[in-house]
Short mmCIF file of C-alpha atoms in Angstrom, two decimals:
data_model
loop_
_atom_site.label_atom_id
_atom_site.label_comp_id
_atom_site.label_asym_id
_atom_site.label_seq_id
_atom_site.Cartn_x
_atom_site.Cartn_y
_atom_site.Cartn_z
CA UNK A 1 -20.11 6.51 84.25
CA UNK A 2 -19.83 2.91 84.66
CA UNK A 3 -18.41 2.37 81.13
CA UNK A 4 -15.82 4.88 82.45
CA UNK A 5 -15.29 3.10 85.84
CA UNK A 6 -14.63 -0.51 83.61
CA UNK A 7 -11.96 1.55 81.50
CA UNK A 8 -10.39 2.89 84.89
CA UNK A 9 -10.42 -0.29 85.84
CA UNK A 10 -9.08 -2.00 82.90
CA UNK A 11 -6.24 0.48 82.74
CA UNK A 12 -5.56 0.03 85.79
CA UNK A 13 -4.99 -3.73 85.79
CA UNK A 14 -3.08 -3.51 82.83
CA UNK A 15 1.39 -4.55 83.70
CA UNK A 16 2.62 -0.89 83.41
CA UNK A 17 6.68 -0.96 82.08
CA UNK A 18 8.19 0.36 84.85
CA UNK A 19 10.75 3.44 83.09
CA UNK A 20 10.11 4.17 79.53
CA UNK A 21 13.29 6.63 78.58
CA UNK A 22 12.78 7.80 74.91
CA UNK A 23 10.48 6.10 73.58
CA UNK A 24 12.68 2.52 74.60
CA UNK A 25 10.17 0.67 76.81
CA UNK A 26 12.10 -1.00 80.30
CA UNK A 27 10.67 -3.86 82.47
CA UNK A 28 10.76 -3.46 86.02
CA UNK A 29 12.22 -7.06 85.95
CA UNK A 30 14.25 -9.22 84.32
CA UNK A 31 15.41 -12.96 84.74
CA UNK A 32 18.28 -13.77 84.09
CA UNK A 33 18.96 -18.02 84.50
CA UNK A 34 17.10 -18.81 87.62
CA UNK A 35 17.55 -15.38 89.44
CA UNK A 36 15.29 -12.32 88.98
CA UNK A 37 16.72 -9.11 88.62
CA UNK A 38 15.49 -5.97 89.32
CA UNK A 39 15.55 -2.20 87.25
CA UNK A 40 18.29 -0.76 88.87
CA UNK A 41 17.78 2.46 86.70
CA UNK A 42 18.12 3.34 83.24
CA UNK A 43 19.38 6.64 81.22
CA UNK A 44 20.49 7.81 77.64
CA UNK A 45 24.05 7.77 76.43
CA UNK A 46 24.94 10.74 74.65
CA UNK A 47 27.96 11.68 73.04
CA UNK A 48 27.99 15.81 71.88
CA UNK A 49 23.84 16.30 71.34
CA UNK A 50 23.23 12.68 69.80
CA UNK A 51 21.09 10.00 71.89
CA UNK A 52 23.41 7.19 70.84
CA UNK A 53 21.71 4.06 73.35
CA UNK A 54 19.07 3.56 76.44
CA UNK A 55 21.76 2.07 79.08
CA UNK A 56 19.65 0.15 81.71
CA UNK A 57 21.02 -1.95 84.92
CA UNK A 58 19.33 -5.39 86.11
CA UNK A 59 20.60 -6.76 89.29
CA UNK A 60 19.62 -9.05 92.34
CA UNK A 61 19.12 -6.13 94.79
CA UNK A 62 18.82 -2.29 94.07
CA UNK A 63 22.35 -0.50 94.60
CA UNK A 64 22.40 3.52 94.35
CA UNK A 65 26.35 4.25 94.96
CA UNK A 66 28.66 2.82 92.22
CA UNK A 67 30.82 1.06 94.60
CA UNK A 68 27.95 -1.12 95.97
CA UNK A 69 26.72 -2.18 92.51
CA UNK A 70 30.31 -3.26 91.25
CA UNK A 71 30.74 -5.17 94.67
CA UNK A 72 27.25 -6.90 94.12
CA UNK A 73 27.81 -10.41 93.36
CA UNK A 74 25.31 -12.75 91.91
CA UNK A 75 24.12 -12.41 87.75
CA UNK A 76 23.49 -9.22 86.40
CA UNK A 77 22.61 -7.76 83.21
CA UNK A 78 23.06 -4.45 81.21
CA UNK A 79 20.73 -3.48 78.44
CA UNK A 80 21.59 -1.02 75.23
CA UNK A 81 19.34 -0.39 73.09
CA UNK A 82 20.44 1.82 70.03
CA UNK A 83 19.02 5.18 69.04
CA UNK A 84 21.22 4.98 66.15
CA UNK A 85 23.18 2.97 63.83
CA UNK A 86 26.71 2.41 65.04
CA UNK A 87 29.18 0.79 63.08
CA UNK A 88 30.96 -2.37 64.53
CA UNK A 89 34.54 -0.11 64.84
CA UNK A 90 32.08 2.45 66.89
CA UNK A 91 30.89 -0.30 69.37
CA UNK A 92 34.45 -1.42 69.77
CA UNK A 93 36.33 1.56 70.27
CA UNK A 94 33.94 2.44 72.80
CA UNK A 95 33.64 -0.64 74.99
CA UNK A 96 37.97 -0.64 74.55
CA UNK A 97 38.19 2.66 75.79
CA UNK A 98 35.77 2.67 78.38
CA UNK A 99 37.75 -0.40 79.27
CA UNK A 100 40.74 1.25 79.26
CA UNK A 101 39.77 4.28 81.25
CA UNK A 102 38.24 3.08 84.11
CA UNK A 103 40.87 -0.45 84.72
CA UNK A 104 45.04 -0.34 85.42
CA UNK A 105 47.19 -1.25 82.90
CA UNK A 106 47.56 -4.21 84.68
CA UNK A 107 44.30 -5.77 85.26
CA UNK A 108 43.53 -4.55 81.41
CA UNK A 109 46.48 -6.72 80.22
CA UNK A 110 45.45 -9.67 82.51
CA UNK A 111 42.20 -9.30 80.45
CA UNK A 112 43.69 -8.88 76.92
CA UNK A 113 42.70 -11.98 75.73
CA UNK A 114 39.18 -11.92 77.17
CA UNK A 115 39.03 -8.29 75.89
CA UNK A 116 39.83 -9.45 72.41
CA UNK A 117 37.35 -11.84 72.41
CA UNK A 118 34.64 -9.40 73.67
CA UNK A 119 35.26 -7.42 70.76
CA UNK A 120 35.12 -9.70 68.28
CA UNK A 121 31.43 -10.06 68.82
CA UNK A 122 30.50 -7.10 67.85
CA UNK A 123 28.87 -5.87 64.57
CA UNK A 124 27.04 -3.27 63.12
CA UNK A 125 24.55 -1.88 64.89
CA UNK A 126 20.83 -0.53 63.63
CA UNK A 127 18.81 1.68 65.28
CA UNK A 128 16.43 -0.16 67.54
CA UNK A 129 18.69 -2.91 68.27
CA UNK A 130 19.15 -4.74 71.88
CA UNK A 131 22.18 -5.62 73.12
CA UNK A 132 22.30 -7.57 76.32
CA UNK A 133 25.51 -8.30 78.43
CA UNK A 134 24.63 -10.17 81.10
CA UNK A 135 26.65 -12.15 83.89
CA UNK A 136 25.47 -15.61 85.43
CA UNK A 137 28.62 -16.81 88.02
CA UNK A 138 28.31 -20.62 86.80
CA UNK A 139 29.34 -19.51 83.20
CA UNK A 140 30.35 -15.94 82.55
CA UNK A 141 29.75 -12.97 80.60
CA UNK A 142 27.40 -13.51 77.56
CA UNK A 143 26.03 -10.97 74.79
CA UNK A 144 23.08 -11.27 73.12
CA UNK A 145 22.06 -9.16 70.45
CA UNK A 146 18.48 -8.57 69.17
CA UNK A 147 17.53 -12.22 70.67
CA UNK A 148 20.92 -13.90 69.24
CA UNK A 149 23.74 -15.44 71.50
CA UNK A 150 27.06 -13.98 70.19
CA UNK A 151 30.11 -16.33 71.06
CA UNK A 152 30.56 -18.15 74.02
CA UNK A 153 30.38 -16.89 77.50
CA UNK A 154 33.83 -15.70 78.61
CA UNK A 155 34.89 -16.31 81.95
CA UNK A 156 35.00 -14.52 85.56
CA UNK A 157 33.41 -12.22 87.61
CA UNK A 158 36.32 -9.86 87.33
CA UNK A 159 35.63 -9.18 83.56
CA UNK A 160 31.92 -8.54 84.70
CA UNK A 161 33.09 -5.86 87.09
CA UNK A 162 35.71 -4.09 84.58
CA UNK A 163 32.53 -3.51 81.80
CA UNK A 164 30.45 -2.57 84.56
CA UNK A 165 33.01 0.31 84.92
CA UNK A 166 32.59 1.31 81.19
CA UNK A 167 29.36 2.92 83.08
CA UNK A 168 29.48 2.84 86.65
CA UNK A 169 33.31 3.32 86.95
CA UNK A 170 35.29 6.44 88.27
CA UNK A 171 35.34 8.01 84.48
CA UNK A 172 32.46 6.70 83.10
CA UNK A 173 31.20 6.61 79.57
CA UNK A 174 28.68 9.40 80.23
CA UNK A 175 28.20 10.53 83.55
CA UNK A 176 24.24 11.35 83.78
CA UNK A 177 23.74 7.88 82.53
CA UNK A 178 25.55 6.49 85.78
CA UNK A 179 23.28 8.18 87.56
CA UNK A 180 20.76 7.37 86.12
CA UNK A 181 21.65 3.71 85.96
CA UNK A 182 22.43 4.17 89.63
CA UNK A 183 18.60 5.35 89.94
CA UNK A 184 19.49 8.97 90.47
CA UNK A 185 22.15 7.76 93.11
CA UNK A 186 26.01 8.95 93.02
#
């Protein structure tokens, strides 16, 4: 009994990952510069029946409507991890279209440049791989892949907002994982 009672206790005291969505373990926090972030929420991107990534949302304060997480200000970060191997033309055409559907024209060609050089970071992709996109306001949007800066950081909080969209915008990439990265909110 007391052997059992040290395990429960053990177990107990143990950090616990706050989501784990298949198999891809999430911390409940993140920091991200100076700020901490919290697990906003956290869902699987599928495209026909394939699990193609874990999406998961860090930010400063939990949001559950789409509109208040895009309007949140302050460094953020969103966290893919593959389920699959997707070629660097995959990973691009994706993030352009999901771009393109959920921006005007306009603010897509004020963008163009910074688009370009968002896509020119990516490569191929393996299974298990981590790709963070994060945004701190004193220097941009940066992408980090399996531990590995990509690039520089490319400017302005309105290029944060406009990938945001890619999942949390009004035609998202998959629309259970903006729930989901809404923590089940709409």
């Amino acid at each position: 009994m007391k052997r059992w009672l040290a395990l429960m206790f053990l177990l107990c005291a143990l950090p616990v990952s706050a989501l784990e969505v298949a198999g891809v373990k999430l911390a409940d926090k993140a920091t991200l510069g100076a700020q901490e972030l919290v697990l906003n929420g956290a869902g699987i991107r599928t495209r026909v029946f394939f699990k193609v990534y874990v999406g998961a949302l860090y930010m400063a304060e939990k949001k559950s409507a789409a509109a208040d997480a895009l309007a949140q200000k302050g460094a953020k970060r969103v966290a893919l991890t593959l389920l699959r191997e997707l070629s660097a033309k995959q990973l691009t055409e994706a993030f352009d279209g999901g771009i393109q559907a959920n921006n005007s024209a306009a603010e897509v060609e004020a963008m163009k440049p910074r688009i370009t050089e968002l896509l020119a970071l990516f490569t191929d992709g393996k299974e298990g791989d981590v790709i963070l996109i994060d945004f701190l306001p004193a220097s941009g949007t940066a992408v980090t892949v399996n531990a590995a800066v990509k690039g520089k950081p490319i400017a302005g909080e309105d290029f944060y907002r406009a990938l945001l969209r890619i999942w949390l915008g009004d035609k998202p990439v998959d629309e259970d994982l903006k729930k989901a990265m809404l923590g089940g909110g709409s």
